[in-house]
C-alpha cells in the first residue's frame, strides 16, 4: 500500500514522505492524484517510535482509542482524511512489518490505549520530584531523586551568560545621609549579604551566601514586593566572567515523536524541567515556614555540584521577567545605584479552577466521540 504527504498533517511526516518517495501516482488512502507515493512500511519505524509512549489500557484503567490519543497530542493525520481511512492507514503502517513469530498482536487502532506516563504503576520524573518535595520537608536529608544520567538530561536547558551582561538587584528602602536626605543603598549594602545575615531562601540555606539578581529593573523591584508609595534602591551589576546556568525559562523546541526511540523519556524530562521552573519561581508566603524552601535548596545544591554557576528561573512577580541566582556572590561587580518610588502596584487574579490534565483529556475525548457519531 502507498500513501502520500496529503494524508498527513504533521510537518515532519509530510517532509519524510516527499523525501523518501521514488514513485508518483494516485494515493491509495486519500485519493490524491499525481502525487509522490511512499510505501507504508517505510513509515513503520517512525510510527513505532511514537507509539512507544503508549500502552494498551488494562480492563480497569480508562483508556482512549489509539487514533484519538495520537491525533490529539501530535496531529498526525490530515483532518480531511476520513476517520476510517486514518484508522486503516495507521494499522497498515504499523502492521506492515508485523511478524507472527515475534509474539506481538497486530495493532488495532480502535483498541483502548493510554499514555505510559499516566499508567498507575509508572511514576514519571515529575511524580517522583513531587514525592521528594513532600518527603524532604519531614527529612532534610532525603535523597534527591536524580540519578547519574540526569545531569546530561538537564543540559538541554543549559545556557551561557556572557561576561559584561548587566543585571539588576534591588533592596527595599534607603539610607539617610548626614543631612537626613534619602540615599539609595549602594555597593556592598545592596550586594549579597555577609554570612551572618544570609537568611535561608529559595536557593540557599541559612549562612550560605549566594547572589540573587534580576534580568531587568522592573523584575528586581517587583521581587522585593514593595507596597504603593514605598522606596526601593536598585543597582546595576555587571557579570565579571562567562557563567553556565541552568535556564528554567528556556523555551525548548517542540519534540518530534517520530525520531529517536526514547521519546517518552524525553517528554518526561521536559515536564520535569517545567515543573522545576514552577517550583523555583513560586512566591512563598512570608509566614516563614523554612521547610518550604528545602526542595529548591536541595535542587540548587544538586545543580551547583554539577558545576553550574547558577539557575535562571521565571519571575512570578513580574510575568515575562526572570531572576538568576549565582552560587558565587563575587561573580558580578556592583555598579551605580538609584532610588525609585513605587507609583503603581499592578495585580491580576483569576478563580482557581484550572482543569486537570485528565479532565481536559476526557473533555476532548467526549467532543471527538460526538463528532464521530454526527
Ligand atoms: Zn494520500
GROMACS .gro file of C-alpha atoms and ligand atoms in nm:
model
  375
    1UNK     CA    1   0.000   0.000   0.000
    2UNK     CA    2   0.113   0.352  -0.082
    3UNK     CA    3   0.034   0.676   0.094
    4UNK     CA    4   0.121   1.040   0.016
    5UNK     CA    5   0.209   1.358   0.205
    6UNK     CA    6  -0.153   1.480   0.177
    7UNK     CA    7  -0.257   1.201   0.413
    8UNK     CA    8  -0.065   1.363   0.696
    9UNK     CA    9  -0.091   1.686   0.894
   10UNK     CA   10   0.238   1.652   1.085
   11UNK     CA   11   0.500   1.857   0.901
   12UNK     CA   12   0.787   1.614   0.961
   13UNK     CA   13   0.584   1.324   0.813
   14UNK     CA   14   0.491   1.530   0.504
   15UNK     CA   15   0.857   1.608   0.450
   16UNK     CA   16   0.965   1.250   0.514
   17UNK     CA   17   0.717   1.111   0.259
   18UNK     CA   18   0.827   1.353  -0.012
   19UNK     CA   19   1.198   1.299   0.055
   20UNK     CA   20   1.181   0.920   0.052
   21UNK     CA   21   0.932   0.874  -0.229
   22UNK     CA   22   1.053   0.721  -0.555
   23UNK     CA   23   0.728   0.699  -0.747
   24UNK     CA   24   0.424   0.910  -0.832
   25UNK     CA   25   0.061   0.818  -0.889
   26UNK     CA   26  -0.273   0.802  -0.708
   27UNK     CA   27  -0.272   0.776  -0.327
   28UNK     CA   28  -0.444   0.462  -0.202
   29UNK     CA   29  -0.576   0.640   0.107
   30UNK     CA   30  -0.670   1.000   0.036
   31UNK     CA   31  -0.712   0.956  -0.340
   32UNK     CA   32  -0.483   1.248  -0.434
   33UNK     CA   33  -0.376   1.220  -0.795
   34UNK     CA   34  -0.033   1.263  -0.945
   35UNK     CA   35   0.141   1.280  -0.606
   36UNK     CA   36   0.465   1.137  -0.474
   37UNK     CA   37   0.396   0.799  -0.314
   38UNK     CA   38   0.565   0.612  -0.034
   39UNK     CA   39   0.515   0.252   0.066
   40UNK     CA   40   0.356   0.237   0.414
   41UNK     CA   41   0.625   0.006   0.551
   42UNK     CA   42   0.880   0.286   0.513
   43UNK     CA   43   0.693   0.463   0.795
   44UNK     CA   44   0.678   0.166   1.031
   45UNK     CA   45   0.995   0.265   1.221
   46UNK     CA   46   0.899   0.629   1.281
   47UNK     CA   47   0.549   0.527   1.393
   48UNK     CA   48   0.690   0.269   1.634
   49UNK     CA   49   0.895   0.544   1.797
   50UNK     CA   50   0.583   0.748   1.858
   51UNK     CA   51   0.379   0.450   1.975
   52UNK     CA   52   0.646   0.352   2.227
   53UNK     CA   53   0.494   0.608   2.463
   54UNK     CA   54   0.151   0.440   2.465
   55UNK     CA   55   0.036   0.111   2.611
   56UNK     CA   56  -0.282  -0.092   2.583
   57UNK     CA   57  -0.503   0.002   2.878
   58UNK     CA   58  -0.582  -0.272   3.126
   59UNK     CA   59  -0.950  -0.352   3.177
   60UNK     CA   60  -0.963  -0.149   3.499
   61UNK     CA   61  -0.787   0.156   3.350
   62UNK     CA   62  -0.963   0.422   3.147
   63UNK     CA   63  -0.813   0.421   2.801
   64UNK     CA   64  -0.891   0.604   2.479
   65UNK     CA   65  -0.885   0.481   2.118
   66UNK     CA   66  -0.524   0.498   1.997
   67UNK     CA   67  -0.616   0.710   1.695
   68UNK     CA   68  -0.774   0.971   1.921
   69UNK     CA   69  -0.471   0.984   2.151
   70UNK     CA   70  -0.217   1.041   1.875
   71UNK     CA   71  -0.434   1.287   1.683
   72UNK     CA   72  -0.498   1.490   1.997
   73UNK     CA   73  -0.135   1.504   2.103
   74UNK     CA   74   0.056   1.508   1.773
   75UNK     CA   75  -0.190   1.596   1.497
   76UNK     CA   76  -0.063   1.311   1.282
   77UNK     CA   77  -0.321   1.269   1.002
   78UNK     CA   78  -0.483   1.529   0.782
   79UNK     CA   79  -0.831   1.608   0.919
   80UNK     CA   80  -0.984   1.583   0.570
   81UNK     CA   81  -0.892   1.216   0.558
   82UNK     CA   82  -1.199   1.020   0.678
   83UNK     CA   83  -1.155   0.871   1.021
   84UNK     CA   84  -1.197   0.515   0.898
   85UNK     CA   85  -0.918   0.587   0.648
   86UNK     CA   86  -0.698   0.727   0.925
   87UNK     CA   87  -0.753   0.406   1.121
   88UNK     CA   88  -0.672   0.190   0.822
   89UNK     CA   89  -0.361   0.390   0.738
   90UNK     CA   90  -0.238   0.371   1.099
   91UNK     CA   91  -0.288  -0.006   1.104
   92UNK     CA   92  -0.133  -0.058   0.760
   93UNK     CA   93   0.177   0.138   0.860
   94UNK     CA   94   0.235  -0.028   1.195
   95UNK     CA   95   0.140  -0.379   1.087
   96UNK     CA   96   0.340  -0.361   0.762
   97UNK     CA   97   0.639  -0.525   0.928
   98UNK     CA   98   0.433  -0.746   1.157
   99UNK     CA   99   0.571  -1.093   1.202
  100UNK     CA  100   0.356  -1.363   1.359
  101UNK     CA  101   0.664  -1.524   1.514
  102UNK     CA  102   0.752  -1.238   1.750
  103UNK     CA  103   0.455  -1.295   1.979
  104UNK     CA  104   0.306  -0.946   1.946
  105UNK     CA  105  -0.051  -0.883   1.841
  106UNK     CA  106  -0.132  -0.685   1.530
  107UNK     CA  107  -0.214  -0.327   1.611
  108UNK     CA  108  -0.582  -0.240   1.636
  109UNK     CA  109  -0.641   0.135   1.607
  110UNK     CA  110  -0.977   0.106   1.783
  111UNK     CA  111  -0.830  -0.060   2.089
  112UNK     CA  112  -0.811   0.146   2.406
  113UNK     CA  113  -0.468   0.279   2.491
  114UNK     CA  114  -0.322   0.522   2.738
  115UNK     CA  115  -0.005   0.729   2.761
  116UNK     CA  116   0.253   0.522   2.952
  117UNK     CA  117   0.311   0.811   3.190
  118UNK     CA  118  -0.043   0.800   3.326
  119UNK     CA  119  -0.043   0.429   3.396
  120UNK     CA  120  -0.091   0.361   3.763
  121UNK     CA  121   0.237   0.177   3.823
  122UNK     CA  122   0.450   0.416   3.624
  123UNK     CA  123   0.599   0.710   3.812
  124UNK     CA  124   0.712   0.997   3.594
  125UNK     CA  125   1.008   1.215   3.693
  126UNK     CA  126   0.758   1.485   3.787
  127UNK     CA  127   0.571   1.242   4.015
  128UNK     CA  128   0.897   1.140   4.179
  129UNK     CA  129   1.000   1.503   4.226
  130UNK     CA  130   0.660   1.579   4.379
  131UNK     CA  131   0.713   1.296   4.626
  132UNK     CA  132   1.061   1.424   4.713
  133UNK     CA  133   0.923   1.775   4.781
  134UNK     CA  134   0.690   1.630   5.036
  135UNK     CA  135   0.948   1.388   5.188
  136UNK     CA  136   1.223   1.645   5.227
  137UNK     CA  137   1.009   1.870   5.442
  138UNK     CA  138   0.999   1.594   5.702
  139UNK     CA  139   1.354   1.474   5.650
  140UNK     CA  140   1.601   1.733   5.520
  141UNK     CA  141   1.849   1.455   5.437
  142UNK     CA  142   1.605   1.280   5.198
  143UNK     CA  143   1.785   1.167   4.882
  144UNK     CA  144   1.725   1.383   4.577
  145UNK     CA  145   1.568   1.153   4.314
  146UNK     CA  146   1.809   1.227   4.032
  147UNK     CA  147   2.035   0.952   3.904
  148UNK     CA  148   2.374   0.997   3.740
  149UNK     CA  149   2.219   1.038   3.395
  150UNK     CA  150   2.003   1.326   3.498
  151UNK     CA  151   2.283   1.581   3.472
  152UNK     CA  152   2.314   1.506   3.099
  153UNK     CA  153   1.942   1.546   3.051
  154UNK     CA  154   1.940   1.879   3.228
  155UNK     CA  155   2.197   2.006   2.977
  156UNK     CA  156   1.907   2.063   2.739
  157UNK     CA  157   1.834   2.373   2.944
  158UNK     CA  158   2.192   2.490   2.977
  159UNK     CA  159   2.270   2.850   2.886
  160UNK     CA  160   2.584   3.062   2.897
  161UNK     CA  161   2.554   3.415   3.031
  162UNK     CA  162   2.840   3.623   2.893
  163UNK     CA  163   3.085   3.841   3.085
  164UNK     CA  164   2.971   4.204   3.062
  165UNK     CA  165   2.599   4.127   3.081
  166UNK     CA  166   2.412   4.364   3.308
  167UNK     CA  167   2.161   4.261   3.573
  168UNK     CA  168   1.959   4.440   3.840
  169UNK     CA  169   1.938   4.395   4.210
  170UNK     CA  170   1.703   4.572   4.448
  171UNK     CA  171   1.681   4.629   4.820
  172UNK     CA  172   1.374   4.767   4.991
  173UNK     CA  173   1.413   5.116   5.140
  174UNK     CA  174   1.702   5.360   5.152
  175UNK     CA  175   1.964   5.505   5.381
  176UNK     CA  176   1.994   5.862   5.513
  177UNK     CA  177   2.299   6.082   5.475
  178UNK     CA  178   2.425   6.326   5.741
  179UNK     CA  179   2.164   6.585   5.630
  180UNK     CA  180   1.886   6.330   5.670
  181UNK     CA  181   1.846   6.314   5.290
  182UNK     CA  182   1.732   5.986   5.132
  183UNK     CA  183   2.004   5.793   4.952
  184UNK     CA  184   1.985   5.456   4.775
  185UNK     CA  185   2.164   5.160   4.928
  186UNK     CA  186   2.481   5.112   4.726
  187UNK     CA  187   2.796   4.897   4.695
  188UNK     CA  188   2.813   4.610   4.941
  189UNK     CA  189   2.497   4.742   5.112
  190UNK     CA  190   2.295   4.632   4.811
  191UNK     CA  191   2.513   4.332   4.719
  192UNK     CA  192   2.490   3.981   4.859
  193UNK     CA  193   2.459   3.988   5.239
  194UNK     CA  194   2.753   3.893   5.465
  195UNK     CA  195   2.747   3.541   5.612
  196UNK     CA  196   2.575   3.626   5.945
  197UNK     CA  197   2.292   3.799   5.758
  198UNK     CA  198   2.247   3.535   5.488
  199UNK     CA  199   1.899   3.408   5.566
  200UNK     CA  200   1.767   3.085   5.422
  201UNK     CA  201   1.588   3.138   5.090
  202UNK     CA  202   1.489   2.959   4.774
  203UNK     CA  203   1.836   2.855   4.667
  204UNK     CA  204   2.048   2.884   4.978
  205UNK     CA  205   2.049   2.753   5.331
  206UNK     CA  206   2.097   2.979   5.633
  207UNK     CA  207   2.451   3.125   5.639
  208UNK     CA  208   2.524   3.030   5.277
  209UNK     CA  209   2.591   3.339   5.066
  210UNK     CA  210   2.464   3.346   4.708
  211UNK     CA  211   2.377   3.635   4.477
  212UNK     CA  212   2.020   3.684   4.354
  213UNK     CA  213   1.979   3.922   4.060
  214UNK     CA  214   1.705   4.002   3.808
  215UNK     CA  215   1.708   4.035   3.431
  216UNK     CA  216   1.576   4.393   3.450
  217UNK     CA  217   1.500   4.671   3.693
  218UNK     CA  218   1.125   4.607   3.697
  219UNK     CA  219   1.174   4.243   3.793
  220UNK     CA  220   1.420   4.336   4.068
  221UNK     CA  221   1.179   4.592   4.215
  222UNK     CA  222   0.879   4.356   4.188
  223UNK     CA  223   1.068   4.078   4.363
  224UNK     CA  224   1.109   4.281   4.684
  225UNK     CA  225   0.727   4.312   4.684
  226UNK     CA  226   0.710   4.681   4.782
  227UNK     CA  227   0.379   4.847   4.871
  228UNK     CA  228   0.250   5.156   4.691
  229UNK     CA  229   0.449   5.467   4.779
  230UNK     CA  230   0.748   5.273   4.914
  231UNK     CA  231   1.105   5.344   4.813
  232UNK     CA  232   1.332   5.082   4.667
  233UNK     CA  233   1.707   5.102   4.597
  234UNK     CA  234   1.814   4.947   4.267
  235UNK     CA  235   2.166   4.878   4.140
  236UNK     CA  236   2.320   4.757   3.816
  237UNK     CA  237   2.554   4.461   3.834
  238UNK     CA  238   2.795   4.355   3.560
  239UNK     CA  239   2.896   3.993   3.512
  240UNK     CA  240   3.273   3.955   3.553
  241UNK     CA  241   3.303   3.622   3.368
  242UNK     CA  242   3.104   3.383   3.149
  243UNK     CA  243   2.863   3.177   3.357
  244UNK     CA  244   2.700   2.847   3.280
  245UNK     CA  245   2.346   2.841   3.419
  246UNK     CA  246   2.054   2.601   3.420
  247UNK     CA  247   1.794   2.811   3.240
  248UNK     CA  248   1.447   2.709   3.353
  249UNK     CA  249   1.289   2.989   3.146
  250UNK     CA  250   1.418   2.842   2.822
  251UNK     CA  251   1.151   2.751   2.568
  252UNK     CA  252   1.257   2.414   2.436
  253UNK     CA  253   1.183   2.329   2.072
  254UNK     CA  254   0.885   2.102   2.004
  255UNK     CA  255   0.985   1.738   2.018
  256UNK     CA  256   0.944   1.521   1.711
  257UNK     CA  257   0.774   1.198   1.826
  258UNK     CA  258   0.880   1.010   1.514
  259UNK     CA  259   1.254   1.044   1.562
  260UNK     CA  260   1.451   0.881   1.842
  261UNK     CA  261   1.349   0.575   2.037
  262UNK     CA  262   1.327   0.729   2.382
  263UNK     CA  263   1.070   0.996   2.309
  264UNK     CA  264   0.860   0.911   2.616
  265UNK     CA  265   1.164   0.964   2.839
  266UNK     CA  266   1.247   1.297   2.675
  267UNK     CA  267   0.892   1.421   2.723
  268UNK     CA  268   0.919   1.334   3.090
  269UNK     CA  269   1.242   1.532   3.118
  270UNK     CA  270   1.068   1.832   2.957
  271UNK     CA  271   0.785   1.802   3.207
  272UNK     CA  272   1.033   1.781   3.491
  273UNK     CA  273   1.220   2.094   3.376
  274UNK     CA  274   0.892   2.284   3.358
  275UNK     CA  275   0.796   2.155   3.699
  276UNK     CA  276   1.131   2.268   3.847
  277UNK     CA  277   1.084   2.613   3.693
  278UNK     CA  278   0.746   2.640   3.864
  279UNK     CA  279   0.890   2.519   4.191
  280UNK     CA  280   1.173   2.773   4.196
  281UNK     CA  281   0.961   3.070   4.088
  282UNK     CA  282   0.679   3.007   4.331
  283UNK     CA  283   0.636   3.312   4.553
  284UNK     CA  284   0.648   3.191   4.909
  285UNK     CA  285   0.434   3.308   5.193
  286UNK     CA  286   0.613   3.542   5.426
  287UNK     CA  287   0.498   3.325   5.713
  288UNK     CA  288   0.846   3.178   5.704
  289UNK     CA  289   0.796   2.806   5.718
  290UNK     CA  290   1.158   2.735   5.632
  291UNK     CA  291   1.086   2.377   5.527
  292UNK     CA  292   0.908   2.520   5.220
  293UNK     CA  293   1.249   2.620   5.088
  294UNK     CA  294   1.401   2.276   5.126
  295UNK     CA  295   1.310   2.121   4.788
  296UNK     CA  296   1.456   2.418   4.599
  297UNK     CA  297   1.761   2.440   4.822
  298UNK     CA  298   1.837   2.076   4.756
  299UNK     CA  299   1.781   2.126   4.384
  300UNK     CA  300   2.020   2.423   4.387
  301UNK     CA  301   2.279   2.216   4.573
  302UNK     CA  302   2.249   1.943   4.307
  303UNK     CA  303   2.284   2.194   4.022
  304UNK     CA  304   2.585   2.350   4.194
  305UNK     CA  305   2.751   2.009   4.238
  306UNK     CA  306   2.708   1.954   3.867
  307UNK     CA  307   2.928   2.256   3.800
  308UNK     CA  308   2.667   2.508   3.702
  309UNK     CA  309   2.725   2.869   3.815
  310UNK     CA  310   2.361   2.933   3.882
  311UNK     CA  311   1.994   2.891   3.791
  312UNK     CA  312   1.773   3.123   3.589
  313UNK     CA  313   1.401   3.094   3.668
  314UNK     CA  314   1.080   3.276   3.575
  315UNK     CA  315   0.975   3.566   3.796
  316UNK     CA  316   0.633   3.507   3.943
  317UNK     CA  317   0.608   3.874   4.043
  318UNK     CA  318   0.696   4.023   3.704
  319UNK     CA  319   0.548   3.784   3.446
  320UNK     CA  320   0.783   3.753   3.149
  321UNK     CA  321   1.081   3.859   3.360
  322UNK     CA  322   1.337   3.628   3.512
  323UNK     CA  323   1.564   3.601   3.813
  324UNK     CA  324   1.903   3.438   3.840
  325UNK     CA  325   2.075   3.301   4.145
  326UNK     CA  326   2.455   3.277   4.123
  327UNK     CA  327   2.629   3.042   4.364
  328UNK     CA  328   2.939   3.264   4.373
  329UNK     CA  329   2.838   3.603   4.518
  330UNK     CA  330   3.152   3.764   4.372
  331UNK     CA  331   3.056   3.682   4.015
  332UNK     CA  332   2.921   4.030   3.938
  333UNK     CA  333   3.050   4.378   4.002
  334UNK     CA  334   2.812   4.620   4.166
  335UNK     CA  335   2.772   4.946   3.974
  336UNK     CA  336   2.566   5.261   4.019
  337UNK     CA  337   2.254   5.250   4.228
  338UNK     CA  338   1.949   5.473   4.238
  339UNK     CA  339   1.634   5.521   4.440
  340UNK     CA  340   1.290   5.460   4.293
  341UNK     CA  341   0.945   5.519   4.438
  342UNK     CA  342   0.667   5.271   4.366
  343UNK     CA  343   0.385   5.457   4.187
  344UNK     CA  344   0.164   5.173   4.065
  345UNK     CA  345   0.128   4.824   4.200
  346UNK     CA  346  -0.045   4.608   3.945
  347UNK     CA  347  -0.206   4.276   4.008
  348UNK     CA  348  -0.447   4.046   3.833
  349UNK     CA  349  -0.622   3.739   3.960
  350UNK     CA  350  -0.841   3.454   3.849
  351UNK     CA  351  -1.066   3.195   4.005
  352UNK     CA  352  -0.858   2.890   4.082
  353UNK     CA  353  -1.037   2.631   3.862
  354UNK     CA  354  -0.775   2.527   3.606
  355UNK     CA  355  -0.893   2.182   3.493
  356UNK     CA  356  -0.655   1.895   3.548
  357UNK     CA  357  -0.487   1.730   3.251
  358UNK     CA  358  -0.701   1.418   3.292
  359UNK     CA  359  -1.020   1.626   3.279
  360UNK     CA  360  -0.907   1.815   2.967
  361UNK     CA  361  -0.829   1.482   2.800
  362UNK     CA  362  -1.174   1.347   2.895
  363UNK     CA  363  -1.349   1.658   2.759
  364UNK     CA  364  -1.158   1.637   2.429
  365UNK     CA  365  -1.244   1.269   2.404
  366UNK     CA  366  -1.618   1.333   2.454
  367UNK     CA  367  -1.605   1.603   2.187
  368UNK     CA  368  -1.427   1.367   1.950
  369UNK     CA  369  -1.682   1.091   2.002
  370UNK     CA  370  -1.965   1.338   1.948
  371UNK     CA  371  -1.819   1.450   1.614
  372UNK     CA  372  -1.773   1.090   1.516
  373UNK     CA  373  -2.136   0.992   1.567
  374UNK     CA  374  -2.280   1.303   1.397
  375LIG    ZN1  375  -0.264   1.046   0.046
   0.00000   0.00000   0.00000
